Coordinates of C-alpha atoms in Angstrom, one line a residue:
Chain A
X212 CA -49.1 -64.3 35.5
X213 CA -47.4 -60.4 35.7
X214 CA -46.8 -60.8 32.3
X215 CA -50.2 -61.7 31.2
X216 CA -52.1 -59.1 34.4
X217 CA -49.3 -55.9 32.1
X218 CA -50.5 -57.2 28.7
X219 CA -54.1 -57.6 30.1
X220 CA -53.9 -53.9 31.7
X221 CA -52.6 -52.3 28.7
X222 CA -55.6 -53.3 26.5
X223 CA -58.2 -51.6 29.2
X224 CA -55.9 -48.8 29.0
X225 CA -56.3 -48.1 25.6
X226 CA -59.6 -49.2 24.6
X227 CA -60.9 -45.7 23.1
X228 CA -57.7 -45.8 21.0
X229 CA -58.0 -49.1 19.8
X230 CA -61.7 -48.5 18.8
X231 CA -60.8 -45.0 16.8
X232 CA -57.9 -47.3 15.2
X233 CA -60.2 -50.1 14.1
X234 CA -62.2 -47.8 12.1
X235 CA -59.2 -46.5 10.1
X236 CA -58.5 -49.9 9.8
X237 CA -61.8 -50.5 8.1
X238 CA -61.5 -47.5 5.9
X239 CA -58.0 -48.7 4.4
X240 CA -59.4 -52.4 3.6
X241 CA -61.9 -51.3 1.3
X242 CA -60.9 -47.8 0.2
X243 CA -60.2 -49.4 -3.1
X244 CA -63.6 -51.2 -3.7
X245 CA -66.3 -49.6 -5.5
X246 CA -69.2 -51.5 -3.5
X247 CA -66.8 -50.2 -0.2
X248 CA -67.7 -51.8 3.1
X249 CA -71.0 -53.5 1.6
X250 CA -68.4 -56.1 0.9
X251 CA -68.0 -57.3 4.2
X252 CA -71.3 -58.1 4.4
X253 CA -72.0 -59.4 0.8
X254 CA -69.1 -61.6 1.5
X255 CA -70.2 -63.6 4.5
X256 CA -73.9 -63.3 3.0
X257 CA -73.4 -64.9 -0.2
X258 CA -71.3 -67.6 2.1
X259 CA -74.3 -68.1 4.0
X260 CA -76.5 -68.6 0.6
X261 CA -74.4 -71.1 -0.5
X262 CA -74.2 -73.5 2.5
X263 CA -78.0 -72.7 2.8
X264 CA -78.4 -74.5 -0.7
X265 CA -75.9 -77.1 -0.5
X266 CA -76.5 -78.5 3.1
X267 CA -79.7 -77.3 3.9
X268 CA -81.8 -78.2 0.8
X269 CA -79.4 -80.7 -0.9
X270 CA -78.0 -82.6 1.7
X271 CA -80.2 -82.1 4.7
X272 CA -83.3 -81.9 2.4
X273 CA -84.6 -79.1 4.8
X274 CA -84.9 -81.5 7.5
X275 CA -85.2 -79.7 10.3
X276 CA -82.4 -79.4 13.3
X277 CA -83.2 -79.2 16.9
X278 CA -86.7 -78.6 16.3
X279 CA -85.9 -75.6 13.6
X280 CA -84.9 -75.3 10.1
X281 CA -81.4 -75.8 8.7
X282 CA -81.0 -71.8 8.2
X283 CA -82.2 -70.7 12.0
X284 CA -80.0 -73.5 12.8
X285 CA -77.2 -72.5 10.6
X286 CA -76.8 -68.7 11.6
X287 CA -75.9 -68.5 15.1
X288 CA -73.2 -70.6 14.8
X289 CA -71.8 -69.8 11.6
X290 CA -71.8 -66.1 11.7
X291 CA -69.7 -67.2 14.7
X292 CA -67.3 -69.1 12.7
X293 CA -66.7 -66.6 10.2
X294 CA -65.9 -63.7 12.6
X295 CA -63.7 -66.1 14.4
X296 CA -62.1 -67.3 11.3
X297 CA -61.3 -64.1 10.0
X298 CA -60.3 -62.3 13.2
X299 CA -57.6 -65.3 14.0
X300 CA -56.3 -64.8 10.0
X301 CA -56.3 -61.0 10.4
X302 CA -54.0 -60.8 13.8
X303 CA -51.9 -63.4 13.1
X304 CA -51.2 -61.0 9.9
X305 CA -51.5 -58.1 12.2
X306 CA -48.4 -57.8 13.9
X307 CA -46.3 -58.2 10.9
X308 CA -48.1 -55.4 8.6
X309 CA -48.4 -52.9 11.0
X310 CA -45.0 -53.1 13.3
X311 CA -43.3 -50.5 11.2
X312 CA -46.1 -48.1 11.7
X313 CA -45.5 -48.0 15.2
X314 CA -42.0 -48.9 15.3
X315 CA -40.5 -45.9 16.2
X316 CA -43.2 -44.3 18.6
X317 CA -44.5 -45.2 21.8
X318 CA -47.5 -47.3 21.5
X319 CA -48.7 -50.2 23.2
X320 CA -48.1 -53.3 20.7
X321 CA -49.7 -55.6 22.4
X322 CA -53.0 -53.7 21.2
X323 CA -52.5 -54.7 17.8
X324 CA -54.0 -57.8 18.2
X325 CA -56.8 -56.0 19.5
X326 CA -57.6 -53.7 16.8
X327 CA -57.9 -56.4 14.6
X328 CA -60.5 -57.9 17.1
X329 CA -62.4 -54.5 17.0
X330 CA -62.4 -53.8 13.2
X331 CA -63.7 -57.7 12.7
X332 CA -66.1 -56.9 15.4
X333 CA -68.0 -53.8 13.4
X334 CA -68.7 -56.5 10.9
X335 CA -69.6 -59.2 13.1
X336 CA -72.5 -57.2 15.0
X337 CA -74.0 -56.2 11.3
X338 CA -73.8 -60.2 11.0
X339 CA -75.5 -60.7 14.2
X340 CA -78.3 -57.8 13.0
X341 CA -79.0 -59.8 9.9
X342 CA -79.3 -63.5 11.1
X343 CA -81.5 -62.2 14.1
X344 CA -84.3 -61.0 11.3
X345 CA -83.9 -64.2 9.4
X346 CA -84.0 -66.5 12.6
X347 CA -87.4 -64.2 13.6
X348 CA -88.9 -64.8 10.3
X349 CA -87.8 -68.8 10.6
X350 CA -89.4 -69.4 14.1
X351 CA -87.1 -68.4 16.6
X352 CA -88.3 -66.1 19.3
X353 CA -86.4 -64.4 21.8
X354 CA -86.1 -66.2 25.1
X355 CA -84.1 -66.2 28.3
X356 CA -81.7 -68.5 26.8
X357 CA -80.7 -65.4 24.9
X358 CA -78.8 -64.3 27.9
X359 CA -75.9 -66.9 27.7
X360 CA -75.1 -65.0 24.5
X361 CA -73.2 -63.0 26.9
X362 CA -71.1 -65.5 28.5
X363 CA -70.4 -67.1 25.2
X364 CA -69.3 -63.6 23.8
X365 CA -67.1 -63.1 26.8
X366 CA -65.5 -66.7 26.0
X367 CA -65.5 -65.8 22.1
X368 CA -63.5 -62.6 22.7
X369 CA -60.8 -63.8 25.3
X370 CA -60.2 -66.8 23.4
X371 CA -59.6 -64.9 20.3
X372 CA -57.5 -62.2 21.8
X373 CA -55.4 -65.3 23.1
X374 CA -54.6 -66.7 20.0
X375 CA -54.0 -63.7 18.3
X376 CA -51.6 -62.5 21.0
X377 CA -49.7 -66.1 20.4
X378 CA -50.3 -66.5 16.5
X379 CA -49.3 -62.7 15.9
X380 CA -45.9 -62.8 17.6
X381 CA -45.1 -66.5 16.0
X382 CA -46.1 -65.4 12.7
X383 CA -43.3 -62.1 13.1
X384 CA -40.5 -64.8 14.0
X385 CA -41.8 -67.6 11.5
X386 CA -44.0 -66.1 8.3
X387 CA -44.4 -69.9 7.4
X388 CA -47.0 -69.8 10.1
X389 CA -49.5 -67.9 8.5
X390 CA -49.7 -70.6 5.9
X391 CA -49.8 -73.3 8.2
X392 CA -52.5 -71.4 10.4
X393 CA -54.4 -70.7 6.7
X394 CA -54.9 -74.5 6.3
X395 CA -55.6 -75.5 9.7
X396 CA -58.4 -72.7 9.6
X397 CA -59.5 -75.1 6.7
X398 CA -59.6 -78.2 8.3
X399 CA -61.1 -76.5 11.8
X400 CA -64.3 -75.3 9.5
X401 CA -65.0 -79.2 9.0
X402 CA -64.8 -80.5 12.5
X403 CA -65.9 -77.4 14.6
X404 CA -69.4 -77.9 14.2
X405 CA -70.1 -74.6 12.0
X406 CA -72.5 -76.1 9.2
X407 CA -72.9 -80.2 10.3
X408 CA -75.1 -80.8 13.1
X409 CA -73.1 -83.6 14.9
X410 CA -75.4 -84.7 17.0
X411 CA -78.0 -85.6 14.4
X412 CA -75.6 -87.9 12.1
X413 CA -76.5 -91.3 12.6
X414 CA -73.0 -93.0 11.6
X415 CA -71.0 -90.6 14.2
X416 CA -74.1 -91.4 16.9
X417 CA -72.7 -95.3 16.5
X418 CA -69.1 -93.7 17.5
X419 CA -69.9 -91.9 20.5
X420 CA -65.8 -91.0 20.4
X421 CA -65.7 -88.7 17.7
X422 CA -68.4 -86.7 19.4
X423 CA -66.1 -86.5 22.4
X424 CA -62.8 -85.7 20.7
X425 CA -64.5 -82.6 18.8
X426 CA -65.8 -81.1 22.0
X427 CA -62.8 -80.9 23.4
X428 CA -62.4 -78.2 20.1
X429 CA -62.8 -74.8 21.6
X430 CA -64.3 -73.6 18.6
X431 CA -66.9 -76.2 18.7
X432 CA -67.7 -75.1 22.5
X433 CA -68.0 -71.4 20.9
X434 CA -70.3 -72.3 18.3
X435 CA -72.6 -74.8 20.1
X436 CA -72.5 -72.6 22.9
X437 CA -74.1 -69.9 20.6
X438 CA -76.4 -72.4 19.2
X439 CA -78.0 -72.9 22.2
X440 CA -77.6 -69.9 23.4
X441 CA -80.2 -68.5 20.1
X442 CA -82.4 -71.4 19.5
X443 CA -82.8 -72.2 23.7
X444 CA -81.7 -75.8 23.8
X445 CA -79.0 -76.1 26.6
X446 CA -77.8 -73.8 29.1
X447 CA -73.9 -73.1 29.9
X448 CA -73.3 -74.2 33.1
X449 CA -74.6 -77.7 32.5
X450 CA -71.7 -79.2 30.7
X451 CA -69.2 -78.5 33.2
X452 CA -66.5 -80.8 31.5
X453 CA -66.5 -78.4 28.0
X454 CA -66.3 -75.3 29.9
X455 CA -63.2 -76.5 32.0
X456 CA -61.5 -78.0 29.0
X457 CA -61.8 -74.6 27.3
X458 CA -61.2 -72.1 30.0
X459 CA -57.9 -74.0 30.7
X460 CA -57.2 -73.9 26.9
X461 CA -58.1 -70.0 26.9
X462 CA -56.0 -69.2 29.9
X463 CA -52.8 -71.4 28.8
X464 CA -52.8 -69.5 25.6
X465 CA -53.2 -66.4 27.4
X466 CA -50.0 -66.9 29.5
X467 CA -47.9 -68.4 26.9
X468 CA -49.2 -65.6 24.7
X469 CA -48.2 -62.7 26.9
X470 CA -45.1 -64.3 27.7
X471 CA -43.4 -64.6 24.2
X472 CA -45.5 -61.6 23.2
X473 CA -43.4 -59.1 25.9
X474 CA -40.4 -61.2 25.1
X475 CA -40.2 -60.5 21.5
X476 CA -41.9 -56.8 21.6
X477 CA -38.7 -55.1 21.7
X478 CA -37.2 -56.8 19.0
X479 CA -40.0 -57.0 16.4
X480 CA -38.4 -54.9 14.2
X481 CA -35.3 -57.2 13.7
X482 CA -37.3 -59.9 12.9
X483 CA -39.1 -58.1 9.7
Chain B
X23 CA -28.4 -27.4 41.1
X24 CA -31.8 -26.2 41.2
X25 CA -32.6 -27.0 38.0
X26 CA -35.0 -30.2 37.6
X27 CA -33.7 -33.3 36.8
X28 CA -35.6 -34.8 33.5
X29 CA -33.7 -38.2 32.8
X30 CA -31.6 -40.5 34.9
X31 CA -30.0 -43.2 33.4
X32 CA -28.1 -45.6 35.1
X33 CA -26.0 -48.6 34.3
X34 CA -28.4 -49.2 30.8
X35 CA -27.5 -52.1 29.1
X36 CA -29.4 -53.7 26.2
X37 CA -28.4 -57.2 24.8
X38 CA -29.9 -58.6 21.6
X39 CA -29.7 -62.1 20.5
X40 CA -28.1 -62.8 16.9
X41 CA -30.2 -64.8 15.1
X42 CA -28.2 -66.4 12.4
X43 CA -30.1 -69.1 11.3
X44 CA -33.8 -70.1 11.3
X45 CA -33.4 -72.5 13.8
X46 CA -32.2 -70.0 16.2
X47 CA -35.3 -67.9 15.6
X48 CA -37.5 -70.8 16.5
X49 CA -35.4 -72.0 19.6
X50 CA -36.0 -68.4 20.8
X51 CA -39.7 -68.7 21.0
X52 CA -39.3 -71.9 23.6
X53 CA -40.2 -70.2 27.3
X54 CA -37.8 -72.5 29.2
X55 CA -34.5 -70.5 28.9
X56 CA -32.6 -71.1 26.2
X57 CA -28.7 -69.9 26.5
X58 CA -27.4 -71.4 22.9
X59 CA -27.9 -68.1 21.2
X60 CA -24.9 -65.8 20.4
X61 CA -25.6 -62.8 22.3
X62 CA -24.5 -59.1 21.4
X63 CA -24.1 -56.5 24.1
X64 CA -25.0 -52.9 22.2
X65 CA -25.1 -50.7 25.7
X66 CA -22.3 -52.2 28.5
X67 CA -23.4 -49.5 31.4
X68 CA -24.7 -46.4 30.2
X69 CA -24.9 -43.5 32.6
X70 CA -26.1 -39.8 32.8
X71 CA -28.2 -37.0 34.0
X72 CA -30.2 -34.6 31.6
X73 CA -31.6 -31.5 33.7
X74 CA -34.3 -29.1 32.2
X75 CA -33.8 -27.3 29.3
X76 CA -30.7 -29.0 28.4
X77 CA -29.9 -29.8 25.0
X78 CA -27.8 -32.9 24.7
X79 CA -25.9 -33.9 21.4
X80 CA -25.1 -37.6 21.5
X81 CA -22.2 -38.7 19.0
X82 CA -20.5 -42.0 17.8
X83 CA -19.7 -44.2 15.1
X84 CA -21.9 -46.2 13.0
X85 CA -23.1 -49.2 15.5
X86 CA -21.9 -47.5 18.6
X87 CA -25.5 -47.8 20.4
X88 CA -26.9 -44.2 20.2
X89 CA -30.2 -45.8 18.3
X90 CA -30.6 -48.2 20.9
X91 CA -29.9 -45.5 23.7
X92 CA -32.6 -42.8 22.3
X93 CA -35.0 -46.0 21.8
X94 CA -34.6 -46.8 25.4
X95 CA -34.9 -43.2 26.5
X96 CA -37.9 -43.0 24.5
X97 CA -39.4 -46.0 26.2
X98 CA -40.0 -48.1 22.9
X99 CA -37.7 -50.5 23.9
X100 CA -36.7 -52.1 27.1
X101 CA -33.4 -52.1 28.6
X102 CA -31.9 -55.2 29.3
X103 CA -31.1 -54.0 32.7
X104 CA -30.0 -50.8 34.6
X105 CA -32.4 -48.2 35.9
X106 CA -34.0 -45.3 33.9
X107 CA -36.1 -42.4 35.3
X108 CA -38.0 -40.2 32.8
X109 CA -39.6 -37.0 34.2
X110 CA -42.1 -35.8 31.6
X111 CA -43.3 -37.3 28.4
X112 CA -41.2 -38.4 25.5
X113 CA -41.5 -38.1 21.8
X114 CA -38.8 -39.8 19.6
X115 CA -38.6 -37.8 15.7
X116 CA -36.8 -40.4 13.6
X117 CA -37.0 -40.9 9.8
X118 CA -39.3 -43.4 8.4
X119 CA -42.0 -43.5 10.8
X120 CA -44.4 -45.5 9.1
X121 CA -47.5 -43.9 6.9
X122 CA -50.9 -46.2 5.6
X123 CA -50.4 -45.7 2.0
X124 CA -54.1 -46.6 1.7
X125 CA -55.3 -43.9 3.7
X126 CA -55.3 -40.1 2.6
X127 CA -52.8 -37.4 4.1
X128 CA -55.1 -36.2 6.6
X129 CA -56.5 -39.3 7.6
X130 CA -53.2 -40.6 8.6
X131 CA -52.2 -37.5 10.4
X132 CA -55.9 -38.2 12.4
X133 CA -54.4 -41.8 12.9
X134 CA -50.8 -41.1 13.8
X135 CA -52.2 -38.4 16.3
X136 CA -54.5 -40.4 17.8
X137 CA -51.6 -43.2 18.2
X138 CA -49.8 -40.6 19.7
X139 CA -52.6 -40.3 22.4
X140 CA -53.7 -36.8 21.4
X141 CA -57.5 -36.0 21.9
X142 CA -60.1 -35.3 19.1
X143 CA -60.0 -31.5 19.9
X144 CA -56.4 -31.4 20.0
X145 CA -56.0 -33.0 16.5
X146 CA -58.4 -30.6 14.6
X147 CA -56.8 -27.9 16.4
X148 CA -53.1 -28.7 15.1
X149 CA -54.5 -29.9 11.9
X150 CA -54.0 -26.8 9.8
X151 CA -50.6 -26.2 11.5
X152 CA -49.4 -29.7 10.4
X153 CA -50.4 -29.8 6.7
X154 CA -48.9 -26.2 6.2
X155 CA -45.5 -27.1 8.0
X156 CA -44.8 -30.2 5.3
X157 CA -44.7 -27.9 2.7
X158 CA -46.6 -27.1 -0.9
X159 CA -46.5 -30.0 -2.4
X160 CA -48.5 -32.1 0.2
X161 CA -51.1 -29.4 0.9
X162 CA -52.1 -30.0 -2.8
X163 CA -52.7 -34.0 -2.2
X164 CA -53.4 -34.1 1.4
X165 CA -56.7 -35.4 0.3
X166 CA -55.0 -38.4 -1.7
X167 CA -53.8 -41.6 -0.6
X168 CA -50.5 -41.7 0.8
X169 CA -49.1 -43.8 -1.8
X170 CA -49.2 -41.5 -4.6
X171 CA -47.1 -39.3 -2.5
X172 CA -43.4 -39.1 -3.1
X173 CA -40.6 -40.4 -0.9
X174 CA -39.8 -36.9 0.4
X175 CA -43.5 -35.9 0.8
X176 CA -43.9 -38.9 3.2
X177 CA -41.0 -38.4 5.2
X178 CA -41.9 -34.7 5.5
X179 CA -45.7 -35.8 6.2
X180 CA -44.5 -37.9 8.8
X181 CA -41.7 -35.7 10.4
X182 CA -44.4 -32.8 10.7
X183 CA -46.7 -34.7 12.6
X184 CA -44.1 -35.7 14.9
X185 CA -42.9 -32.4 15.5
X186 CA -46.3 -30.7 16.2
X187 CA -46.7 -32.9 19.3
X188 CA -45.7 -31.0 23.1
X189 CA -43.7 -33.2 24.7
X190 CA -41.5 -32.5 27.6
X191 CA -38.2 -33.8 26.1
X192 CA -37.9 -34.4 22.5
X193 CA -35.6 -36.8 21.2
X194 CA -34.5 -36.3 17.7
X195 CA -32.5 -39.3 15.7
X196 CA -31.2 -38.3 12.7
X197 CA -34.6 -37.0 11.2
X198 CA -33.4 -33.3 10.0
X199 CA -31.7 -34.9 6.9
X200 CA -35.1 -35.6 5.6
X201 CA -36.3 -33.2 2.8
X202 CA -34.5 -30.4 0.7
X203 CA -32.8 -27.3 2.5
X204 CA -35.8 -25.1 3.3
X205 CA -37.5 -27.6 5.0
X206 CA -34.2 -28.5 6.9
X207 CA -33.9 -24.9 7.6
X208 CA -37.7 -25.1 8.8
X209 CA -37.0 -28.1 11.1
X210 CA -33.9 -26.3 12.7
X211 CA -36.1 -23.2 13.5
X212 CA -38.9 -25.3 15.2
X213 CA -36.1 -27.0 17.4
X214 CA -34.5 -23.9 18.3
X215 CA -37.9 -22.7 19.0
X216 CA -38.6 -25.6 21.4
X217 CA -35.2 -24.7 23.1
X218 CA -36.1 -21.4 23.8
X219 CA -39.0 -22.9 25.8
X220 CA -36.6 -24.7 27.8
X221 CA -37.4 -27.8 26.5
X222 CA -35.2 -30.5 26.7
X223 CA -33.4 -31.8 23.7
X224 CA -31.7 -35.1 23.1
X225 CA -30.3 -35.2 19.6
X226 CA -28.5 -37.8 17.4
X227 CA -26.9 -36.7 14.1
X228 CA -23.7 -37.6 11.9
X229 CA -23.3 -33.9 11.0
X230 CA -21.2 -32.4 14.1
X231 CA -21.8 -28.7 12.9
X232 CA -25.7 -29.4 13.6
X233 CA -24.6 -30.7 16.7
X234 CA -22.4 -27.8 17.5
X235 CA -25.5 -25.4 16.6
X236 CA -27.8 -27.4 18.7
X237 CA -26.2 -28.8 21.8
X238 CA -24.8 -27.1 24.6
X239 CA -23.9 -30.5 26.2
X240 CA -22.2 -33.8 24.5
X241 CA -22.5 -37.3 25.0
X242 CA -19.6 -39.1 23.2
X243 CA -20.7 -43.1 22.9
X244 CA -18.5 -45.7 21.3
X245 CA -19.7 -49.5 21.5
X246 CA -22.1 -49.3 24.3
X247 CA -19.7 -47.2 26.6
X248 CA -19.6 -43.1 27.3
X249 CA -16.3 -42.3 26.1
X250 CA -16.5 -38.8 27.3
X251 CA -19.5 -36.4 28.9
X252 CA -19.0 -32.9 28.2
X253 CA -19.8 -29.3 26.5
X254 CA -19.8 -29.4 22.7
X255 CA -16.3 -27.5 22.8
X256 CA -14.6 -30.2 24.7
X257 CA -16.0 -33.2 23.4
X258 CA -16.5 -32.8 19.7
X259 CA -12.7 -32.3 18.9
X260 CA -11.4 -35.5 20.4
X261 CA -14.0 -37.3 18.6
X262 CA -13.3 -35.8 15.1
X263 CA -9.8 -37.2 16.0
X264 CA -10.8 -40.2 16.9
X265 CA -12.7 -40.5 13.8
X266 CA -9.9 -39.9 11.6
X267 CA -8.2 -42.5 13.1
X268 CA -10.5 -45.1 13.4
X269 CA -11.5 -44.7 9.4
X270 CA -7.8 -45.6 8.5
X271 CA -8.3 -49.1 9.7
X272 CA -9.7 -51.6 7.1
X273 CA -13.1 -52.7 6.6
X274 CA -12.5 -56.1 7.9
X275 CA -10.8 -55.2 11.2
X276 CA -13.5 -52.4 12.1
X277 CA -16.1 -55.5 11.7
X278 CA -14.4 -57.6 14.0
X279 CA -13.7 -54.5 16.6
X280 CA -17.5 -54.3 16.7
X281 CA -18.1 -58.0 16.5
X282 CA -16.0 -58.6 19.8
X283 CA -16.8 -56.1 22.0
X284 CA -20.3 -57.2 21.4
X285 CA -19.8 -60.5 23.3
X286 CA -17.1 -59.2 25.3
X287 CA -19.4 -58.0 28.5
X288 CA -21.4 -59.5 31.3
X289 CA -23.4 -58.3 34.1
X290 CA -21.4 -59.3 36.2
X291 CA -18.3 -57.8 35.2
X292 CA -20.4 -54.4 35.4
X293 CA -21.0 -54.8 39.1
X294 CA -17.6 -55.9 40.0
X295 CA -16.5 -52.4 38.4
X296 CA -19.4 -50.6 40.7
X297 CA -20.1 -52.8 43.9
X298 CA -21.2 -50.1 45.9
X299 CA -24.4 -49.5 43.5
X300 CA -27.6 -51.7 44.4
X301 CA -27.6 -54.9 42.8
X302 CA -31.2 -54.4 41.2
X303 CA -29.3 -52.2 38.8
X304 CA -27.7 -55.6 37.4
X305 CA -30.6 -57.8 36.9
X306 CA -31.8 -58.8 33.8
X307 CA -35.8 -57.3 33.7
X308 CA -39.0 -59.4 33.3
X309 CA -39.5 -59.9 30.0
X310 CA -36.1 -61.3 29.3
X311 CA -36.6 -63.9 31.7
X312 CA -37.7 -67.4 31.1
X313 CA -41.1 -68.2 32.7
X314 CA -41.3 -67.3 36.7
X315 CA -42.0 -70.3 39.1
X316 CA -45.5 -69.3 40.1
X317 CA -46.2 -69.0 36.3
X318 CA -44.9 -72.6 35.6
X319 CA -47.1 -73.8 38.2
X320 CA -50.1 -72.5 37.0
X321 CA -49.2 -73.6 33.5
X322 CA -48.8 -77.2 34.9
X323 CA -52.0 -77.2 37.0
X324 CA -53.9 -76.4 34.0
X325 CA -52.3 -78.9 31.9
X326 CA -52.9 -81.6 34.6
X327 CA -56.4 -80.2 35.1
X328 CA -57.1 -80.2 30.8
X329 CA -55.3 -83.7 30.7
X330 CA -57.5 -84.7 33.7
X331 CA -61.2 -83.2 32.2
X332 CA -60.1 -84.8 28.4
X333 CA -59.6 -88.2 30.0
X334 CA -63.3 -87.7 31.8
X335 CA -64.6 -86.5 28.9
X336 CA -63.4 -89.6 26.4
X337 CA -64.4 -92.4 28.9
X338 CA -67.6 -90.7 29.5
X339 CA -67.2 -90.3 33.3
X340 CA -69.3 -87.9 35.0
X341 CA -67.0 -85.0 36.7
X342 CA -68.2 -86.0 39.9
X343 CA -67.5 -89.5 40.1
X344 CA -64.0 -88.9 38.1
X345 CA -62.8 -86.5 40.8
X346 CA -64.2 -88.6 43.8
X347 CA -62.4 -91.8 42.2
X348 CA -59.8 -91.1 40.0
X349 CA -59.0 -94.5 39.3
X350 CA -62.4 -95.0 37.1
X351 CA -60.8 -92.6 34.3
X352 CA -57.2 -94.3 34.5
X353 CA -55.9 -97.5 35.6
X354 CA -53.3 -97.8 38.1
X355 CA -51.3 -99.2 36.0
X356 CA -51.0 -96.4 33.7
X357 CA -50.8 -93.6 36.4
X358 CA -48.1 -95.4 37.5
X359 CA -46.2 -95.4 33.8
X360 CA -47.1 -91.1 33.4
X361 CA -45.9 -90.1 36.8
X362 CA -42.5 -92.3 35.9
X363 CA -42.2 -90.5 32.9
X364 CA -42.5 -87.0 34.6
X365 CA -40.4 -87.6 36.9
X366 CA -37.7 -88.7 34.4
X367 CA -38.6 -85.6 32.3
X368 CA -37.8 -83.3 35.4
X369 CA -35.3 -85.3 36.0
X370 CA -33.1 -84.6 33.1
X371 CA -34.1 -80.8 33.2
X372 CA -32.5 -80.6 36.8
X373 CA -29.6 -82.3 35.4
X374 CA -28.7 -80.5 32.0
X375 CA -29.4 -77.4 34.2
X376 CA -27.0 -78.4 36.9
X377 CA -24.4 -79.2 33.9
X378 CA -24.7 -75.8 32.5
X379 CA -24.4 -74.1 35.9
X380 CA -21.1 -75.8 36.0
X381 CA -20.1 -75.0 32.5
X382 CA -21.2 -71.6 33.6
X383 CA -18.7 -72.0 36.6
X384 CA -15.5 -73.2 34.6

């Protein structure tokens, strides 16, 4: 417990540095590109267009979801997914790619995953802004439900940091882990409900067990929650069971992550 | 002695895992204690005091623990046990401090300074000095990506950033060997400037002439222990003598000495040798311990909570009913089976720990 506390304290102490260094990371990622930072929006925008076409038009035939058109239903969950995916993959590599840089200075290494988080977050705000405009065009109206966003956003950040702490440390020790994670995220994409509406599927409705298993998935909790918030279809405290499952998984990851992080932080350089 | 105490080290030790195989690496990830991995003691109880204005040279053979010691004093890596008290800010300068190849020289300077905790105003202030210090070649290319620099330019830039920090205690790990002769001169001049300001310097170098010119006090470290401490005139001749005899030994012989000395140590022995010191000096610190029992309890509780809630979800039992009547989500038969399995696992765990303890006693 003390380890978790130490790690969290380091994040809060270094918030400013994290934010500023995240900006430099942004800069260096797209430094060689002609369009530069435009890619950060262009890339997910192309993705959204594809899924809109394939699922919204071809598969669901423009059938409304939860009373909204598919694109309005897709966006809040999908951009959250896109953010989580790139954050987790980025964070798992973050320690490996940056430890050389910080190895010879007094630097709180536990902030490295947060740096990836912060730089991806800049991206997320852009996407959120754009999708809000699209959602408004497709008939979504602001409501008090939008306040739920704060809660689910908090869930998302804590969860992502916990996962980042665990994966970044493991990747340093076992390099294969990043590749494994990449495949796992592919699978997660299809079962996290980012593009499918599981509750509107006739076949799945016959097998409620499938839905229950999907509900255990923390990604599903966040994605479904974001949708509830923006589309105003539910309140977060109604599903206590999912809440307990999500938070116990997150806390376990956080405790385990900070333990192995502190255990390995002094030896990161030896492994690389 | 009215000089202020800057660094006080008591019985510092550092233990490394020797990870020879990939499976050893995997084993080290397990949270519940692991004793099977081969250990190596790089430091075996190093104690010293450094006062304000001292410039202390650390000499010793390769692999003797000098760099480990400097890294511990500059708080980059934590010691395994022992007490370290540092009054003031430290700054370590060493070769090969990383730069981001994709960013320009100027951006790298800003980034490095930010990482070292400088404010924006300070960085603006020192920017020109840093660029000028790193030499003409770097000045020309300062706004180009660092990956286009030569390796000498890179290390000069890195060195220049570090040398412009303003720490109370400066720790230099062989950094002066970077760059050509004029740059070396500049580096030495800068060190002397620091010294004139009354700052504390700790200095590792293989060049004994550098140690002689810069340091008033010398600590000789060999195989993780302090062999001798004193003025440069006292220690250096003896060290040179030792170095000559050591160099006559064959390579295999030297490797064996290093390997054996890394294992030939335990914290209990160190405590027995210094029984008057408090026991806390000889206890391993938090990060090298397995999970503490409160953490294990919390983790266990969370696991049980998770399993309970997942079962309730899968059985479609509302949470309230599940809490009031736990038997609705799990039949008594299964509950007994699960409890039995947990009990067996716990029993095996306790037994194996006992066996390990007995093994240690033998």
